[in-house]
Amino acid sequence: MMHHATAQLLFPDHNTVFKKEYTFSPQYINKNQIKKIVFEILDKKDFEAPVDRRLVENYEFSSFGLLLRFYYTDIIKTIEKEVNVPAQYRGRRKIKSAYSYMVNDFIYDTISTTFMYKELSNKLLMKRAHLGSGFYDTRYYRYDSLMNMIEETRYKETNVSQSRNDFILGSQVLVSKDSTTVLKYSEEQTKITYFNSERRPYKEQIILRKNGNVVNINESYVAASWIQQNQQFEYNEKGQMTLAVFNSNANVSLSYKHTFDYDKNGWLLTEKKYKNDILLTESSYVNDTTSSLVNSIVIRDFANKSIRIIKMKYSYYDSLQVKGK
């Protein structure tokens, strides 16, 4: 199997490429003993000054390189406030009239997700997302002896702890219980059948691999057999993803395409995201030439005519020095 692609911090992966979160290489995090990465986010509309709304994303890792916690700030409300500036006098003479201006005050919420893993393996046992309003969306995972995931149970939970940072389980309401059977036809082909709480099959997935990399995932649904969802992936000679395409006809016909470019060191350079063949965003990754750490990410949003600048700060296990200032 090819694992050259993990010599860098961020790498596109077939499991998460169409999701919002970034995929970090556990091998890279572990090798560099990275404890935490903070994304400091600045948004800038075209022809306007950058606005620092103090948005941050935090990623915390175990010493083995696994993601333990992800949390970010979200603006839940913007309040416009009037600031009054009094007139200025020199002696009795007014030299500046009074005026007022409006400023935005932001009210924040922290959205967090914690992860737990099976001992001595990187298999996810639990994923708990805090939804605000005191509830948690928690998913528990079970595996067979070959470490295939065979069950996902989802609960709505409450935390009875005094502190939001500590979790003491209160009530649990079952939301869904999915189970799977995995049939491996060959090194190249696997079939996964998904069952609902009543043990009825509702989805089938055929996964094709080439040189250890997933090249195609085809999904069909039992109740609505006309629904087809397909993902295709292409890789370069180093085993790094260069193209990811998602097609679905579940609602209106939908197509996503992501393309990836790398520099001569094999570090991720640019990522372009398309929806129905229209270019939505282009992300540029700026690497530190000596350490191969990603210093910053610049995301051009063509639809919203804006740029998002993400500065990355690192802290480490060996000593808690912070890089990326």
PDB file of C-alpha atoms in Angstrom:
ATOM      1  CA  MET A   1       0.000   0.000   0.000  1.00  0.00           C
ATOM      2  CA  MET A   2       1.134   3.515  -0.743  1.00  0.00           C
ATOM      3  CA  HIS A   3       1.693   5.806   2.180  1.00  0.00           C
ATOM      4  CA  HIS A   4       4.009   8.385   0.637  1.00  0.00           C
ATOM      5  CA  ALA A   5       1.226  10.933   0.796  1.00  0.00           C
ATOM      6  CA  THR A   6       1.396  11.232   4.573  1.00  0.00           C
ATOM      7  CA  ALA A   7       4.754  13.067   4.644  1.00  0.00           C
ATOM      8  CA  GLN A   8       2.795  16.303   4.976  1.00  0.00           C
ATOM      9  CA  LEU A   9       0.384  17.775   7.481  1.00  0.00           C
ATOM     10  CA  LEU A  10      -2.746  18.018   5.338  1.00  0.00           C
ATOM     11  CA  PHE A  11      -3.720  15.427   2.816  1.00  0.00           C
ATOM     12  CA  PRO A  12      -6.960  14.848   0.902  1.00  0.00           C
ATOM     13  CA  ASP A  13      -8.582  11.558   1.906  1.00  0.00           C
ATOM     14  CA  HIS A  14     -11.546   9.745   0.303  1.00  0.00           C
ATOM     15  CA  ASN A  15     -13.431   9.653   3.634  1.00  0.00           C
ATOM     16  CA  THR A  16     -13.415  13.394   4.255  1.00  0.00           C
ATOM     17  CA  VAL A  17     -12.687  15.136   0.950  1.00  0.00           C
ATOM     18  CA  PHE A  18     -16.314  16.230   0.504  1.00  0.00           C
ATOM     19  CA  LYS A  19     -16.767  17.178   4.170  1.00  0.00           C
ATOM     20  CA  LYS A  20     -16.092  20.521   5.836  1.00  0.00           C
ATOM     21  CA  GLU A  21     -13.242  19.503   8.123  1.00  0.00           C
ATOM     22  CA  TYR A  22      -9.555  19.226   7.255  1.00  0.00           C
ATOM     23  CA  THR A  23      -7.819  15.843   7.197  1.00  0.00           C
ATOM     24  CA  PHE A  24      -4.554  15.708   9.122  1.00  0.00           C
ATOM     25  CA  SER A  25      -1.990  12.950   8.741  1.00  0.00           C
ATOM     26  CA  PRO A  26      -1.731  11.104  12.105  1.00  0.00           C
ATOM     27  CA  GLN A  27       1.784   9.935  11.101  1.00  0.00           C
ATOM     28  CA  TYR A  28       2.886  13.525  10.506  1.00  0.00           C
ATOM     29  CA  ILE A  29       1.253  14.853  13.718  1.00  0.00           C
ATOM     30  CA  ASN A  30       2.826  12.002  15.715  1.00  0.00           C
ATOM     31  CA  LYS A  31       6.292  12.375  14.141  1.00  0.00           C
ATOM     32  CA  ASN A  32       6.338  16.115  14.878  1.00  0.00           C
ATOM     33  CA  GLN A  33       4.645  15.681  18.290  1.00  0.00           C
ATOM     34  CA  ILE A  34       2.088  18.391  17.509  1.00  0.00           C
ATOM     35  CA  LYS A  35      -0.311  18.870  20.414  1.00  0.00           C
ATOM     36  CA  LYS A  36      -2.563  21.606  19.074  1.00  0.00           C
ATOM     37  CA  ILE A  37      -3.168  23.624  15.916  1.00  0.00           C
ATOM     38  CA  VAL A  38      -5.070  26.907  16.071  1.00  0.00           C
ATOM     39  CA  PHE A  39      -6.544  28.412  12.897  1.00  0.00           C
ATOM     40  CA  GLU A  40      -6.891  32.204  13.227  1.00  0.00           C
ATOM     41  CA  ILE A  41      -9.387  33.342  10.604  1.00  0.00           C
ATOM     42  CA  LEU A  42      -9.616  36.730   8.905  1.00  0.00           C
ATOM     43  CA  ASP A  43     -12.239  37.504   6.247  1.00  0.00           C
ATOM     44  CA  LYS A  44     -11.891  40.181   3.604  1.00  0.00           C
ATOM     45  CA  LYS A  45     -14.516  41.256   1.072  1.00  0.00           C
ATOM     46  CA  ASP A  46     -13.202  42.582  -2.251  1.00  0.00           C
ATOM     47  CA  PHE A  47     -12.503  46.359  -2.107  1.00  0.00           C
ATOM     48  CA  GLU A  48     -13.089  46.420   1.672  1.00  0.00           C
ATOM     49  CA  ALA A  49     -10.748  46.342   4.672  1.00  0.00           C
ATOM     50  CA  PRO A  50     -10.220  42.936   6.366  1.00  0.00           C
ATOM     51  CA  VAL A  51     -12.581  42.268   9.274  1.00  0.00           C
ATOM     52  CA  ASP A  52     -11.218  40.390  12.292  1.00  0.00           C
ATOM     53  CA  ARG A  53     -14.284  38.816  13.879  1.00  0.00           C
ATOM     54  CA  ARG A  54     -12.015  36.784  16.190  1.00  0.00           C
ATOM     55  CA  LEU A  55     -13.031  33.494  14.569  1.00  0.00           C
ATOM     56  CA  VAL A  56     -10.828  30.533  15.521  1.00  0.00           C
ATOM     57  CA  GLU A  57     -10.741  26.806  14.937  1.00  0.00           C
ATOM     58  CA  ASN A  58      -8.850  24.575  17.394  1.00  0.00           C
ATOM     59  CA  TYR A  59      -7.601  21.048  16.743  1.00  0.00           C
ATOM     60  CA  GLU A  60      -6.160  19.057  19.679  1.00  0.00           C
ATOM     61  CA  PHE A  61      -4.254  15.795  19.134  1.00  0.00           C
ATOM     62  CA  SER A  62      -3.081  12.848  21.202  1.00  0.00           C
ATOM     63  CA  SER A  63       0.661  12.122  21.328  1.00  0.00           C
ATOM     64  CA  PHE A  64      -0.089   9.309  18.821  1.00  0.00           C
ATOM     65  CA  GLY A  65      -1.320  11.902  16.320  1.00  0.00           C
ATOM     66  CA  LEU A  66      -5.074  11.260  16.593  1.00  0.00           C
ATOM     67  CA  LEU A  67      -7.584  14.110  16.713  1.00  0.00           C
ATOM     68  CA  LEU A  68      -9.044  14.300  20.244  1.00  0.00           C
ATOM     69  CA  ARG A  69     -11.054  17.490  20.062  1.00  0.00           C
ATOM     70  CA  PHE A  70     -12.132  19.992  17.451  1.00  0.00           C
ATOM     71  CA  TYR A  71     -13.849  23.211  18.473  1.00  0.00           C
ATOM     72  CA  TYR A  72     -14.548  26.484  16.776  1.00  0.00           C
ATOM     73  CA  THR A  73     -16.183  29.839  17.461  1.00  0.00           C
ATOM     74  CA  ASP A  74     -19.320  30.730  15.596  1.00  0.00           C
ATOM     75  CA  ILE A  75     -21.091  34.081  15.543  1.00  0.00           C
ATOM     76  CA  ILE A  76     -24.688  33.462  16.607  1.00  0.00           C
ATOM     77  CA  LYS A  77     -25.763  37.092  16.687  1.00  0.00           C
ATOM     78  CA  THR A  78     -24.537  40.453  15.445  1.00  0.00           C
ATOM     79  CA  ILE A  79     -25.637  43.520  17.405  1.00  0.00           C
ATOM     80  CA  GLU A  80     -25.263  46.977  15.917  1.00  0.00           C
ATOM     81  CA  LYS A  81     -24.187  49.526  18.510  1.00  0.00           C
ATOM     82  CA  GLU A  82     -24.092  53.287  18.178  1.00  0.00           C
ATOM     83  CA  VAL A  83     -20.953  55.000  19.416  1.00  0.00           C
ATOM     84  CA  ASN A  84     -21.324  58.706  20.229  1.00  0.00           C
ATOM     85  CA  VAL A  85     -18.268  60.932  19.959  1.00  0.00           C
ATOM     86  CA  PRO A  86     -18.688  64.295  21.755  1.00  0.00           C
ATOM     87  CA  ALA A  87     -17.760  67.634  20.200  1.00  0.00           C
ATOM     88  CA  GLN A  88     -14.233  68.928  20.754  1.00  0.00           C
ATOM     89  CA  TYR A  89     -13.465  72.437  22.005  1.00  0.00           C
ATOM     90  CA  ARG A  90     -10.326  74.511  22.241  1.00  0.00           C
ATOM     91  CA  GLY A  91     -11.122  77.039  24.905  1.00  0.00           C
ATOM     92  CA  ARG A  92     -14.631  78.119  23.978  1.00  0.00           C
ATOM     93  CA  ARG A  93     -14.210  77.515  20.282  1.00  0.00           C
ATOM     94  CA  LYS A  94     -15.723  74.300  18.854  1.00  0.00           C
ATOM     95  CA  ILE A  95     -13.111  72.709  16.611  1.00  0.00           C
ATOM     96  CA  LYS A  96     -14.938  69.429  15.894  1.00  0.00           C
ATOM     97  CA  SER A  97     -18.656  68.675  15.891  1.00  0.00           C
ATOM     98  CA  ALA A  98     -20.144  65.737  17.740  1.00  0.00           C
ATOM     99  CA  TYR A  99     -20.840  62.680  15.602  1.00  0.00           C
ATOM    100  CA  SER A 100     -21.834  59.054  15.956  1.00  0.00           C
ATOM    101  CA  TYR A 101     -21.052  55.852  14.078  1.00  0.00           C
ATOM    102  CA  MET A 102     -22.231  52.251  14.141  1.00  0.00           C
ATOM    103  CA  VAL A 103     -20.101  49.266  15.165  1.00  0.00           C
ATOM    104  CA  ASN A 104     -20.894  45.559  15.135  1.00  0.00           C
ATOM    105  CA  ASP A 105     -20.737  43.615  18.368  1.00  0.00           C
ATOM    106  CA  PHE A 106     -20.585  39.847  17.967  1.00  0.00           C
ATOM    107  CA  ILE A 107     -22.061  37.203  20.265  1.00  0.00           C
ATOM    108  CA  TYR A 108     -20.201  33.911  20.015  1.00  0.00           C
ATOM    109  CA  ASP A 109     -20.884  30.266  20.647  1.00  0.00           C
ATOM    110  CA  THR A 110     -18.336  27.471  20.798  1.00  0.00           C
ATOM    111  CA  ILE A 111     -19.186  24.359  18.800  1.00  0.00           C
ATOM    112  CA  SER A 112     -17.091  21.381  19.879  1.00  0.00           C
ATOM    113  CA  THR A 113     -16.629  17.735  18.946  1.00  0.00           C
ATOM    114  CA  THR A 114     -14.644  15.204  20.982  1.00  0.00           C
ATOM    115  CA  PHE A 115     -13.292  11.859  19.772  1.00  0.00           C
ATOM    116  CA  MET A 116     -12.354   8.641  21.593  1.00  0.00           C
ATOM    117  CA  TYR A 117     -10.375   5.749  20.100  1.00  0.00           C
ATOM    118  CA  LYS A 118      -9.936   2.040  20.697  1.00  0.00           C
ATOM    119  CA  GLU A 119      -6.806   1.395  22.753  1.00  0.00           C
ATOM    120  CA  LEU A 120      -3.675   0.565  20.736  1.00  0.00           C
ATOM    121  CA  SER A 121      -5.458   1.293  17.467  1.00  0.00           C
ATOM    122  CA  ASN A 122      -6.638   4.348  15.606  1.00  0.00           C
ATOM    123  CA  LYS A 123     -10.215   3.076  15.344  1.00  0.00           C
ATOM    124  CA  LEU A 124     -12.814   5.626  16.399  1.00  0.00           C
ATOM    125  CA  LEU A 125     -15.018   4.439  19.285  1.00  0.00           C
ATOM    126  CA  MET A 126     -17.019   7.598  19.895  1.00  0.00           C
ATOM    127  CA  LYS A 127     -17.685  11.008  18.350  1.00  0.00           C
ATOM    128  CA  ARG A 128     -19.589  13.497  20.544  1.00  0.00           C
ATOM    129  CA  ALA A 129     -20.678  16.855  19.117  1.00  0.00           C
ATOM    130  CA  HIS A 130     -22.022  19.613  21.357  1.00  0.00           C
ATOM    131  CA  LEU A 131     -25.049  21.098  19.615  1.00  0.00           C
ATOM    132  CA  GLY A 132     -25.565  24.088  21.876  1.00  0.00           C
ATOM    133  CA  SER A 133     -28.865  24.214  23.826  1.00  0.00           C
ATOM    134  CA  GLY A 134     -27.406  21.633  26.233  1.00  0.00           C
ATOM    135  CA  PHE A 135     -27.690  18.620  23.933  1.00  0.00           C
ATOM    136  CA  TYR A 136     -25.012  16.385  22.449  1.00  0.00           C
ATOM    137  CA  ASP A 137     -25.140  14.307  19.286  1.00  0.00           C
ATOM    138  CA  THR A 138     -23.084  11.202  20.098  1.00  0.00           C
ATOM    139  CA  ARG A 139     -22.146   8.343  17.791  1.00  0.00           C
ATOM    140  CA  TYR A 140     -20.691   5.060  19.082  1.00  0.00           C
ATOM    141  CA  TYR A 141     -18.871   2.614  16.783  1.00  0.00           C
ATOM    142  CA  ARG A 142     -18.286  -1.147  16.937  1.00  0.00           C
ATOM    143  CA  TYR A 143     -15.852  -3.226  14.870  1.00  0.00           C
ATOM    144  CA  ASP A 144     -15.409  -6.846  13.868  1.00  0.00           C
ATOM    145  CA  SER A 145     -12.193  -8.833  14.383  1.00  0.00           C
ATOM    146  CA  LEU A 146     -10.839  -7.513  11.058  1.00  0.00           C
ATOM    147  CA  MET A 147     -11.443  -3.956  12.299  1.00  0.00           C
ATOM    148  CA  ASN A 148     -14.272  -3.288   9.853  1.00  0.00           C
ATOM    149  CA  MET A 149     -16.854  -0.936  11.336  1.00  0.00           C
ATOM    150  CA  ILE A 150     -20.033  -2.983  11.794  1.00  0.00           C
ATOM    151  CA  GLU A 151     -22.252  -0.716  13.892  1.00  0.00           C
ATOM    152  CA  GLU A 152     -22.955   2.984  14.411  1.00  0.00           C
ATOM    153  CA  THR A 153     -25.368   3.900  17.229  1.00  0.00           C
ATOM    154  CA  ARG A 154     -26.475   7.507  17.502  1.00  0.00           C
ATOM    155  CA  TYR A 155     -27.864   9.087  20.690  1.00  0.00           C
ATOM    156  CA  LYS A 156     -29.084  12.503  21.762  1.00  0.00           C
ATOM    157  CA  GLU A 157     -27.424  12.982  25.160  1.00  0.00           C
ATOM    158  CA  THR A 158     -27.395  15.468  28.030  1.00  0.00           C
ATOM    159  CA  ASN A 159     -24.455  16.498  30.208  1.00  0.00           C
ATOM    160  CA  VAL A 160     -25.208  16.761  33.941  1.00  0.00           C
ATOM    161  CA  SER A 161     -21.744  18.060  34.827  1.00  0.00           C
ATOM    162  CA  GLN A 162     -21.362  21.558  36.326  1.00  0.00           C
ATOM    163  CA  SER A 163     -18.744  22.352  33.709  1.00  0.00           C
ATOM    164  CA  ARG A 164     -19.214  22.283  29.971  1.00  0.00           C
ATOM    165  CA  ASN A 165     -15.633  21.003  29.659  1.00  0.00           C
ATOM    166  CA  ASP A 166     -16.345  17.864  31.726  1.00  0.00           C
ATOM    167  CA  PHE A 167     -18.851  15.330  30.488  1.00  0.00           C
ATOM    168  CA  ILE A 168     -21.061  13.336  32.856  1.00  0.00           C
ATOM    169  CA  LEU A 169     -23.758  11.428  31.005  1.00  0.00           C
ATOM    170  CA  GLY A 170     -27.322  12.282  31.992  1.00  0.00           C
ATOM    171  CA  SER A 171     -30.062  11.057  29.656  1.00  0.00           C
ATOM    172  CA  GLN A 172     -29.644   9.092  26.438  1.00  0.00           C
ATOM    173  CA  VAL A 173     -32.271   8.971  23.694  1.00  0.00           C
ATOM    174  CA  LEU A 174     -31.642   6.562  20.820  1.00  0.00           C
ATOM    175  CA  VAL A 175     -31.795   8.371  17.475  1.00  0.00           C
ATOM    176  CA  SER A 176     -30.704   5.566  15.141  1.00  0.00           C
ATOM    177  CA  LYS A 177     -28.785   2.313  15.049  1.00  0.00           C
ATOM    178  CA  ASP A 178     -27.099   1.371  11.796  1.00  0.00           C
ATOM    179  CA  SER A 179     -25.175  -1.816  11.244  1.00  0.00           C
ATOM    180  CA  THR A 180     -23.138  -3.049   8.301  1.00  0.00           C
ATOM    181  CA  THR A 181     -21.846  -6.237   6.803  1.00  0.00           C
ATOM    182  CA  VAL A 182     -18.574  -6.097   4.890  1.00  0.00           C
ATOM    183  CA  LEU A 183     -17.886  -8.546   2.063  1.00  0.00           C
ATOM    184  CA  LYS A 184     -14.369  -8.437   0.651  1.00  0.00           C
ATOM    185  CA  TYR A 185     -14.442 -10.011  -2.822  1.00  0.00           C
ATOM    186  CA  SER A 186     -10.764  -9.275  -3.506  1.00  0.00           C
ATOM    187  CA  GLU A 187      -8.004  -6.779  -2.643  1.00  0.00           C
ATOM    188  CA  GLU A 188      -9.645  -4.490  -5.187  1.00  0.00           C
ATOM    189  CA  GLN A 189     -13.362  -4.893  -4.469  1.00  0.00           C
ATOM    190  CA  THR A 190     -15.427  -4.617  -1.265  1.00  0.00           C
ATOM    191  CA  LYS A 191     -19.179  -4.553  -0.789  1.00  0.00           C
ATOM    192  CA  ILE A 192     -20.764  -2.956   2.291  1.00  0.00           C
ATOM    193  CA  THR A 193     -24.453  -3.413   3.097  1.00  0.00           C
ATOM    194  CA  TYR A 194     -26.054  -0.950   5.526  1.00  0.00           C
ATOM    195  CA  PHE A 195     -28.949  -1.996   7.792  1.00  0.00           C
ATOM    196  CA  ASN A 196     -31.322   0.231   9.766  1.00  0.00           C
ATOM    197  CA  SER A 197     -32.559  -0.267  13.369  1.00  0.00           C
ATOM    198  CA  GLU A 198     -34.979  -2.981  12.194  1.00  0.00           C
ATOM    199  CA  ARG A 199     -32.091  -4.845  10.533  1.00  0.00           C
ATOM    200  CA  ARG A 200     -33.471  -4.063   7.090  1.00  0.00           C
ATOM    201  CA  PRO A 201     -30.926  -3.277   4.371  1.00  0.00           C
ATOM    202  CA  TYR A 202     -31.288   0.255   3.032  1.00  0.00           C
ATOM    203  CA  LYS A 203     -28.010   0.983   1.207  1.00  0.00           C
ATOM    204  CA  GLU A 204     -25.298  -0.885  -0.682  1.00  0.00           C
ATOM    205  CA  GLN A 205     -21.810   0.392  -1.324  1.00  0.00           C
ATOM    206  CA  ILE A 206     -19.279  -1.048  -3.770  1.00  0.00           C
ATOM    207  CA  ILE A 207     -15.715   0.175  -3.126  1.00  0.00           C
ATOM    208  CA  LEU A 208     -12.974  -0.292  -5.720  1.00  0.00           C
ATOM    209  CA  ARG A 209      -9.286   0.029  -4.841  1.00  0.00           C
ATOM    210  CA  LYS A 210      -6.153   0.283  -6.959  1.00  0.00           C
ATOM    211  CA  ASN A 211      -2.623   0.180  -5.458  1.00  0.00           C
ATOM    212  CA  GLY A 212      -4.240   0.409  -2.035  1.00  0.00           C
ATOM    213  CA  ASN A 213      -6.061   3.668  -2.856  1.00  0.00           C
ATOM    214  CA  VAL A 214      -9.849   3.934  -3.145  1.00  0.00           C
ATOM    215  CA  VAL A 215     -10.664   4.881  -6.759  1.00  0.00           C
ATOM    216  CA  ASN A 216     -14.441   4.462  -6.818  1.00  0.00           C
ATOM    217  CA  ILE A 217     -17.343   4.308  -4.339  1.00  0.00           C
ATOM    218  CA  ASN A 218     -20.766   3.530  -5.764  1.00  0.00           C
ATOM    219  CA  GLU A 219     -23.870   3.756  -3.563  1.00  0.00           C
ATOM    220  CA  SER A 220     -27.361   2.521  -4.318  1.00  0.00           C
ATOM    221  CA  TYR A 221     -30.440   2.645  -2.094  1.00  0.00           C
ATOM    222  CA  VAL A 222     -32.817  -0.279  -1.626  1.00  0.00           C
ATOM    223  CA  ALA A 223     -36.067   1.690  -1.210  1.00  0.00           C
ATOM    224  CA  ALA A 224     -35.309   4.086  -4.072  1.00  0.00           C
ATOM    225  CA  SER A 225     -33.185   2.044  -6.433  1.00  0.00           C
ATOM    226  CA  TRP A 226     -33.040   4.886  -8.962  1.00  0.00           C
ATOM    227  CA  ILE A 227     -30.940   6.961  -6.534  1.00  0.00           C
ATOM    228  CA  GLN A 228     -27.280   6.591  -7.443  1.00  0.00           C
ATOM    229  CA  GLN A 229     -24.379   8.292  -5.707  1.00  0.00           C
ATOM    230  CA  ASN A 230     -20.908   7.865  -7.093  1.00  0.00           C
ATOM    231  CA  GLN A 231     -17.465   9.059  -6.045  1.00  0.00           C
ATOM    232  CA  GLN A 232     -14.346   8.784  -8.209  1.00  0.00           C
ATOM    233  CA  PHE A 233     -10.778   9.485  -7.151  1.00  0.00           C
ATOM    234  CA  GLU A 234      -7.514   9.864  -9.069  1.00  0.00           C
ATOM    235  CA  TYR A 235      -3.975   9.865  -7.639  1.00  0.00           C
ATOM    236  CA  ASN A 236      -0.474  10.785  -8.775  1.00  0.00           C
ATOM    237  CA  GLU A 237       2.506   8.386  -8.749  1.00  0.00           C
ATOM    238  CA  LYS A 238       3.172   9.249  -5.090  1.00  0.00           C
ATOM    239  CA  GLY A 239      -0.333   8.085  -4.151  1.00  0.00           C
ATOM    240  CA  GLN A 240      -1.584  11.637  -3.513  1.00  0.00           C
ATOM    241  CA  MET A 241      -5.130  12.513  -4.530  1.00  0.00           C
ATOM    242  CA  THR A 242      -5.282  14.789  -7.566  1.00  0.00           C
ATOM    243  CA  LEU A 243      -9.005  14.595  -8.383  1.00  0.00           C
ATOM    244  CA  ALA A 244     -12.200  13.802  -6.474  1.00  0.00           C
ATOM    245  CA  VAL A 245     -15.624  13.784  -8.149  1.00  0.00           C
ATOM    246  CA  PHE A 246     -19.017  13.265  -6.482  1.00  0.00           C
ATOM    247  CA  ASN A 247     -22.218  12.767  -8.491  1.00  0.00           C
ATOM    248  CA  SER A 248     -25.713  12.329  -7.083  1.00  0.00           C
ATOM    249  CA  ASN A 249     -29.243  12.321  -8.467  1.00  0.00           C
ATOM    250  CA  ALA A 250     -30.952  12.095  -5.032  1.00  0.00           C
ATOM    251  CA  ASN A 251     -32.619  15.473  -5.431  1.00  0.00           C
ATOM    252  CA  VAL A 252     -31.638  17.582  -8.398  1.00  0.00           C
ATOM    253  CA  SER A 253     -28.610  16.361 -10.313  1.00  0.00           C
ATOM    254  CA  LEU A 254     -25.574  17.401  -8.307  1.00  0.00           C
ATOM    255  CA  SER A 255     -21.880  17.231  -9.095  1.00  0.00           C
ATOM    256  CA  TYR A 256     -18.895  18.241  -6.961  1.00  0.00           C
ATOM    257  CA  LYS A 257     -15.339  18.229  -8.206  1.00  0.00           C
ATOM    258  CA  HIS A 258     -12.150  18.938  -6.244  1.00  0.00           C
ATOM    259  CA  THR A 259      -8.725  19.167  -7.899  1.00  0.00           C
ATOM    260  CA  PHE A 260      -5.379  19.152  -6.052  1.00  0.00           C
ATOM    261  CA  ASP A 261      -1.926  20.364  -7.106  1.00  0.00           C
ATOM    262  CA  TYR A 262       1.364  19.650  -5.328  1.00  0.00           C
ATOM    263  CA  ASP A 263       4.797  21.249  -5.468  1.00  0.00           C
ATOM    264  CA  LYS A 264       8.085  19.443  -6.201  1.00  0.00           C
ATOM    265  CA  ASN A 265       8.360  18.400  -2.519  1.00  0.00           C
ATOM    266  CA  GLY A 266       4.962  16.716  -2.743  1.00  0.00           C
ATOM    267  CA  TRP A 267       3.355  19.325  -0.485  1.00  0.00           C
ATOM    268  CA  LEU A 268      -0.213  20.376  -1.147  1.00  0.00           C
ATOM    269  CA  LEU A 269      -0.175  23.671  -3.036  1.00  0.00           C
ATOM    270  CA  THR A 270      -3.683  24.437  -4.327  1.00  0.00           C
ATOM    271  CA  GLU A 271      -7.153  22.977  -4.077  1.00  0.00           C
ATOM    272  CA  LYS A 272     -10.015  24.012  -6.358  1.00  0.00           C
ATOM    273  CA  LYS A 273     -13.645  23.193  -5.587  1.00  0.00           C
ATOM    274  CA  TYR A 274     -16.322  23.108  -8.271  1.00  0.00           C
ATOM    275  CA  LYS A 275     -20.077  22.613  -8.041  1.00  0.00           C
ATOM    276  CA  ASN A 276     -21.820  21.609 -11.269  1.00  0.00           C
ATOM    277  CA  ASP A 277     -18.621  22.698 -13.114  1.00  0.00           C
ATOM    278  CA  ILE A 278     -18.645  26.229 -11.648  1.00  0.00           C
ATOM    279  CA  LEU A 279     -15.482  27.146  -9.720  1.00  0.00           C
ATOM    280  CA  LEU A 280     -16.539  28.070  -6.166  1.00  0.00           C
ATOM    281  CA  THR A 281     -13.288  28.370  -4.214  1.00  0.00           C
ATOM    282  CA  GLU A 282      -9.540  28.111  -4.665  1.00  0.00           C
ATOM    283  CA  SER A 283      -7.390  27.386  -1.601  1.00  0.00           C
ATOM    284  CA  SER A 284      -3.666  28.132  -1.605  1.00  0.00           C
ATOM    285  CA  TYR A 285      -1.478  26.442   1.015  1.00  0.00           C
ATOM    286  CA  VAL A 286       1.653  28.302   2.130  1.00  0.00           C
ATOM    287  CA  ASN A 287       4.306  25.933   3.493  1.00  0.00           C
ATOM    288  CA  ASP A 288       7.330  26.637   5.663  1.00  0.00           C
ATOM    289  CA  THR A 289      10.219  25.642   3.403  1.00  0.00           C
ATOM    290  CA  THR A 290      12.301  24.173   6.231  1.00  0.00           C
ATOM    291  CA  SER A 291       9.731  22.289   8.322  1.00  0.00           C
ATOM    292  CA  SER A 292       7.051  21.470   5.715  1.00  0.00           C
ATOM    293  CA  LEU A 293       4.492  22.852   8.188  1.00  0.00           C
ATOM    294  CA  VAL A 294       1.596  24.719   6.637  1.00  0.00           C
ATOM    295  CA  ASN A 295       1.890  28.353   7.779  1.00  0.00           C
ATOM    296  CA  SER A 296      -1.282  29.716   6.270  1.00  0.00           C
ATOM    297  CA  ILE A 297      -4.169  28.975   3.939  1.00  0.00           C
ATOM    298  CA  VAL A 298      -5.671  31.591   1.634  1.00  0.00           C
ATOM    299  CA  ILE A 299      -9.141  30.741   0.334  1.00  0.00           C
ATOM    300  CA  ARG A 300     -10.538  32.717  -2.598  1.00  0.00           C
ATOM    301  CA  ASP A 301     -14.346  32.567  -2.629  1.00  0.00           C
ATOM    302  CA  PHE A 302     -15.499  33.478  -6.138  1.00  0.00           C
ATOM    303  CA  ALA A 303     -19.248  33.411  -5.431  1.00  0.00           C
ATOM    304  CA  ASN A 304     -19.046  35.734  -2.414  1.00  0.00           C
ATOM    305  CA  LYS A 305     -16.204  37.831  -3.871  1.00  0.00           C
ATOM    306  CA  SER A 306     -14.141  37.470  -0.719  1.00  0.00           C
ATOM    307  CA  ILE A 307     -10.893  36.056   0.650  1.00  0.00           C
ATOM    308  CA  ARG A 308     -10.434  34.103   3.878  1.00  0.00           C
ATOM    309  CA  ILE A 309      -6.935  34.164   5.375  1.00  0.00           C
ATOM    310  CA  ILE A 310      -6.137  31.428   7.911  1.00  0.00           C
ATOM    311  CA  LYS A 311      -2.974  31.734  10.015  1.00  0.00           C
ATOM    312  CA  MET A 312      -1.892  28.544  11.734  1.00  0.00           C
ATOM    313  CA  LYS A 313      -0.246  28.326  15.159  1.00  0.00           C
ATOM    314  CA  TYR A 314       1.270  25.131  16.523  1.00  0.00           C
ATOM    315  CA  SER A 315       2.051  23.928  20.030  1.00  0.00           C
ATOM    316  CA  TYR A 316       3.995  20.746  20.783  1.00  0.00           C
ATOM    317  CA  TYR A 317       4.198  17.926  23.292  1.00  0.00           C
ATOM    318  CA  ASP A 318       7.985  17.986  23.961  1.00  0.00           C
ATOM    319  CA  SER A 319       7.906  21.606  25.082  1.00  0.00           C
ATOM    320  CA  LEU A 320       4.902  23.840  24.755  1.00  0.00           C
ATOM    321  CA  GLN A 321       6.566  26.249  22.413  1.00  0.00           C
ATOM    322  CA  VAL A 322       4.284  27.869  19.860  1.00  0.00           C
ATOM    323  CA  LYS A 323       5.256  28.254  16.237  1.00  0.00           C
ATOM    324  CA  GLY A 324       3.583  30.302  13.576  1.00  0.00           C
ATOM    325  CA  LYS A 325       3.681  33.738  15.191  1.00  0.00           C
TER     326      LYS A 325
END
